[in-house]
Coordinates of C-alpha atoms in Angstrom, one line a residue:
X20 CA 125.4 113.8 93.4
X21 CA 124.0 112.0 96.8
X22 CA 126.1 109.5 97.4
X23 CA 125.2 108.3 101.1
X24 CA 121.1 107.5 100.8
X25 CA 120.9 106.1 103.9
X26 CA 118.6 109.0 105.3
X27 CA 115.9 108.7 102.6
X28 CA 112.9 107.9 104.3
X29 CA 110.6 104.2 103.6
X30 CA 107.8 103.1 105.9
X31 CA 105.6 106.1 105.7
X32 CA 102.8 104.6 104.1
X33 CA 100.7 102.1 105.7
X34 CA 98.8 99.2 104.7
X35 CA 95.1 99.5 105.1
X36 CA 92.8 96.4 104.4
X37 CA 89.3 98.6 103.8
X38 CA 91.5 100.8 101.5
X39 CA 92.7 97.1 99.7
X40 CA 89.1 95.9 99.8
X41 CA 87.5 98.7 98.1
X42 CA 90.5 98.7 95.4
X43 CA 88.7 97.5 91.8
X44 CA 90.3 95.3 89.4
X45 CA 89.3 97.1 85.9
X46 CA 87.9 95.0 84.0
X47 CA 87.9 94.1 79.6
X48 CA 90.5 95.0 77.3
X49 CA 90.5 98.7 76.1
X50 CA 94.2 99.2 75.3
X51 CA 95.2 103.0 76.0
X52 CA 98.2 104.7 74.3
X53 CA 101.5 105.3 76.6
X54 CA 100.6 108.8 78.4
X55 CA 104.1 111.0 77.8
X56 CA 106.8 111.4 80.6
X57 CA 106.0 115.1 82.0
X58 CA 109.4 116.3 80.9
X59 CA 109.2 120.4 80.7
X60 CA 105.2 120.3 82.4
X61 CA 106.2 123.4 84.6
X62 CA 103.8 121.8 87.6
X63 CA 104.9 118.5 87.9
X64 CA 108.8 118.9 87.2
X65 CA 110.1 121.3 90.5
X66 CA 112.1 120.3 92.6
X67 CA 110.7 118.5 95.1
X68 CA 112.1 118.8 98.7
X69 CA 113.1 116.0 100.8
X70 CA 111.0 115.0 103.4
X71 CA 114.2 113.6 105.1
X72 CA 113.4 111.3 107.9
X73 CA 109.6 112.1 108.8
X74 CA 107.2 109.7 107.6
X75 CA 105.3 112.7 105.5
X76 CA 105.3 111.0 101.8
X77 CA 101.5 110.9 102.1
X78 CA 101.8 114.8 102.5
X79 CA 104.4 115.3 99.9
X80 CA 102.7 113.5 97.7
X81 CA 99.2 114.9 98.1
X82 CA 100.9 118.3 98.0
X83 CA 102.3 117.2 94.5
X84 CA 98.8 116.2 93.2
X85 CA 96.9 119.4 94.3
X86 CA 99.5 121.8 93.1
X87 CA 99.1 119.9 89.7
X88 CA 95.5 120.6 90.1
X89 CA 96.4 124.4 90.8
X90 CA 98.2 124.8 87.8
X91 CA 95.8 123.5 85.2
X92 CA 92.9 125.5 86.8
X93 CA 94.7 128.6 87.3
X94 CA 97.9 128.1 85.2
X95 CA 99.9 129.1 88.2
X96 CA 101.2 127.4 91.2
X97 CA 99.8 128.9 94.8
X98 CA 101.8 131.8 96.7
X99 CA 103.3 130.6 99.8
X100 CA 102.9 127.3 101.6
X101 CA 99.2 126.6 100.7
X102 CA 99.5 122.9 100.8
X103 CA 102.0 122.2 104.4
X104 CA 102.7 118.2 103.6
X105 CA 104.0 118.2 107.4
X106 CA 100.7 119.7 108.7
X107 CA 98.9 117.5 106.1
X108 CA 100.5 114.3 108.4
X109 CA 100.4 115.6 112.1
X110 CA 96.1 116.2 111.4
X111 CA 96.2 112.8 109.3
X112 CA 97.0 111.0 112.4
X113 CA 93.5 112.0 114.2
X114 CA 91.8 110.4 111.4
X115 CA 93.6 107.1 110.5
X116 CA 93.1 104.8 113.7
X117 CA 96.7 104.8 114.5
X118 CA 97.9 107.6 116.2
X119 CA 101.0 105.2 117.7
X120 CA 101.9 104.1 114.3
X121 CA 104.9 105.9 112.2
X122 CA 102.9 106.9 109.1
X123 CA 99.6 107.3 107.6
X124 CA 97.4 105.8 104.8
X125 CA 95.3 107.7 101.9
X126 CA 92.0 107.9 103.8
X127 CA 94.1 109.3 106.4
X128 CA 96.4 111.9 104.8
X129 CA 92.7 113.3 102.5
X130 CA 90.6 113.4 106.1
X131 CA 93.5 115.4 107.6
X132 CA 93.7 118.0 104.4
X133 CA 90.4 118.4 104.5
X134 CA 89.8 118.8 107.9
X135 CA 92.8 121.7 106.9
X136 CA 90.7 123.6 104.5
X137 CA 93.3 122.7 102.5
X138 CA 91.5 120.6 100.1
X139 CA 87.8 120.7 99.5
X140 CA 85.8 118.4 101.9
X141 CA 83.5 117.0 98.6
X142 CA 86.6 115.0 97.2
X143 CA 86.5 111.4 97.4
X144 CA 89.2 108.4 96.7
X145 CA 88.4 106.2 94.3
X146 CA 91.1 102.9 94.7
X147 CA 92.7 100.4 92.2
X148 CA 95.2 97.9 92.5
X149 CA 96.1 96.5 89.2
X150 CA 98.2 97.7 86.4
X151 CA 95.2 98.4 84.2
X152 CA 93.5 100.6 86.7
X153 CA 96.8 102.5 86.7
X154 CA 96.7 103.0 83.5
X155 CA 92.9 104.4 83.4
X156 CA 93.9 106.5 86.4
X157 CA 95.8 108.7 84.6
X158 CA 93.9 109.0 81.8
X159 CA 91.2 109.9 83.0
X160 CA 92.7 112.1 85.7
X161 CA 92.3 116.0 84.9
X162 CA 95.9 116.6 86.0
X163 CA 97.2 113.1 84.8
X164 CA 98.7 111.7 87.8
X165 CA 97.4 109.5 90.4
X166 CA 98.4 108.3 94.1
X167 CA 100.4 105.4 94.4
X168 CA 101.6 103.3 97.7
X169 CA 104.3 100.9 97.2
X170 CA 106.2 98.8 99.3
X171 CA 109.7 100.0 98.0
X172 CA 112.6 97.6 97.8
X173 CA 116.4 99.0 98.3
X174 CA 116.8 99.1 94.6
X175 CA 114.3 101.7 94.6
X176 CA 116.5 103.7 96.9
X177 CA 119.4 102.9 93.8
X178 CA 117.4 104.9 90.8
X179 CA 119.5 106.3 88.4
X180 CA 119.7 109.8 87.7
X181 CA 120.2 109.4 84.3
X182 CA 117.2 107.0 83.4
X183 CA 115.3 107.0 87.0
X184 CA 115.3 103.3 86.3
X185 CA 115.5 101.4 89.8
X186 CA 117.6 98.6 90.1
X187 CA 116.0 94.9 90.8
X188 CA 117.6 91.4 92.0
X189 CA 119.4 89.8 94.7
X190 CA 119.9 92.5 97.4
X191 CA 118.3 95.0 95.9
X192 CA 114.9 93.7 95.8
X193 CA 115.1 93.7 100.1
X194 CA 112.0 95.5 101.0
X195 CA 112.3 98.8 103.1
X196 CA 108.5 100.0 104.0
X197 CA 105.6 101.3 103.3
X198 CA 106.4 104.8 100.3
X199 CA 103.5 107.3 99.0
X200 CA 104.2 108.6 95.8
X201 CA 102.7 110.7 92.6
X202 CA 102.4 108.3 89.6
X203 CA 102.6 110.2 86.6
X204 CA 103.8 108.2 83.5
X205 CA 104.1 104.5 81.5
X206 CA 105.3 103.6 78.7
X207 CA 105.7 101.1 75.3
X208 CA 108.7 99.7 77.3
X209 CA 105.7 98.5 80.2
X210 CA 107.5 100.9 83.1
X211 CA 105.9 103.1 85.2
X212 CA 107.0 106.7 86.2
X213 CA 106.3 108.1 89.6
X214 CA 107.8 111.4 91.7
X215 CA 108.9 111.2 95.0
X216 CA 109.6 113.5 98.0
X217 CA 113.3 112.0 98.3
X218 CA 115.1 115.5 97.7
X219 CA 118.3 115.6 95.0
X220 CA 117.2 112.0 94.0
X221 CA 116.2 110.4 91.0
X222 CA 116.3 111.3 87.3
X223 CA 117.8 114.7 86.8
X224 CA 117.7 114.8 90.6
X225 CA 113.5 116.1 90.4
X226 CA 112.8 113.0 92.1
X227 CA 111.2 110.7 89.3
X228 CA 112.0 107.0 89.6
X229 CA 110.9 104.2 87.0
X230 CA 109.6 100.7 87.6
X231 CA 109.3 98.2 85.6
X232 CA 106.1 96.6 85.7
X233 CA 106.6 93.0 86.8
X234 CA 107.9 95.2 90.0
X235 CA 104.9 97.6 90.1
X236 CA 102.7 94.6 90.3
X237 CA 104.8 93.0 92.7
X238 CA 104.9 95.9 95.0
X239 CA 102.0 97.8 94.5
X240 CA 99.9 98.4 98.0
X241 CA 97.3 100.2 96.4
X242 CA 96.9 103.3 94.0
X243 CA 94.0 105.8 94.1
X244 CA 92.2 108.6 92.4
X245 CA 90.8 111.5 93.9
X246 CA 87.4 112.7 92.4
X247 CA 85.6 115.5 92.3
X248 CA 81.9 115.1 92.0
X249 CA 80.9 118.2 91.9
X250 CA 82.6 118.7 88.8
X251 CA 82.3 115.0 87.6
X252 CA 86.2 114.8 87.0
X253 CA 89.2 112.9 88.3
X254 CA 91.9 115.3 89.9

């Protein structure tokens, strides 16, 4: 068990105010059923590395997404490194505007895959930033999961690797930075379920962490969707 987590890596996400602007508050009252947690789905439940102290999350966590994407088109993950989360960052920082700033945002993570080859150039993001538009992200996603940014607290660092639950109040609710992450899951109990690129960390030590809403809500910097409109769907 990791017992020193001082090493685990916040502030790789940045906050971007035309990524905030163009986030959508869904609107009416459809109520969707709890999507599952992805215990025993083969492409979402590896282990997940550790990004250790390079602001990457946005390339870990993009990585996560299209190997998803791999596996329920193909039913196999790719051979070799096919999606590099570290090259995914270095080419992200020619795109985002701030090539002196530690870390990237979504537009600039996707522009720097794509400009890769290492995901196709016709993808777009489409933003939310409520709880709702969570919710219709990953129902309506192909794969299921979405792309979350939050601004993670030190409880989040404090997830339990029995639950994933995070811990909240008094210290623990000290913000760190900026964290990308792949949100995957919520449930009857209102918490949300996310991997992260954080290594031997989380529940079961696969790097899944759970919030509880009032926190997600709290914290949330933006979420987005990428879609595919070629093929009309939501990866």
């Amino acid at each position: 068990m990791m017992k020193d987590k001082t090493h685990l890596k916040a502030g790789g996400l940045v906050f971007e105010p035309r990524a905030f602007a163009a986030a959508h508050a869904m609107a009416g009252s459809t109520r969707f059923e709890p999507a599952p947690f992805h215990e025993g789905r083969k492409y979402l439940i590896h282990h997940p590395g550790s990004q250790g102290q390079v602001p990457q999350c946005a390339g870990e966590m993009l990585q996560r997404i299209m190997e998803a994407h791999d596996w329920k088109l193909y039913e196999s993950m790719p051979e070799g490194p096919k999606y590099d989360p570290a090259a995914m960052y270095k080419e992200a920082k020619k795109f985002d505007g701030m090539p002196d700033v530690e870390g990237t945002t979504f537009d600039g993570i996707v522009s720097g895959a794509q400009s890769l080859g290492m995901i196709p150039e016709h993808f777009e993001l489409k933003y939310f930033n409520t709880w709702k538009g969570y919710q219709l992200a990953l129902h309506r996603s192909y794969t299921e999961t979405c792309m979350l940014g939050f601004q993670i607290t030190e409880g989040y660092r404090q997830a339990s690797r029995r639950t994933g639950m995070i811990k909240t109040g008094g210290r623990y609710d000290e913000r760190l930075g900026g964290h990308a992450v792949v949100g995957c899951t919520y449930d009857e109990q209102d918490t949300a379920g996310s991997q992260t690129a954080w290594g031997d960390f989380g529940w079961r030590g696969l790097g899944f962490v759970r919030v509880p809403k009032a926190w997600f809500i709290k914290h949330l910097m933006y979420g987005a969707s990428l879609y595919d409109p070629k093929r009309g769907i939501y990866v």
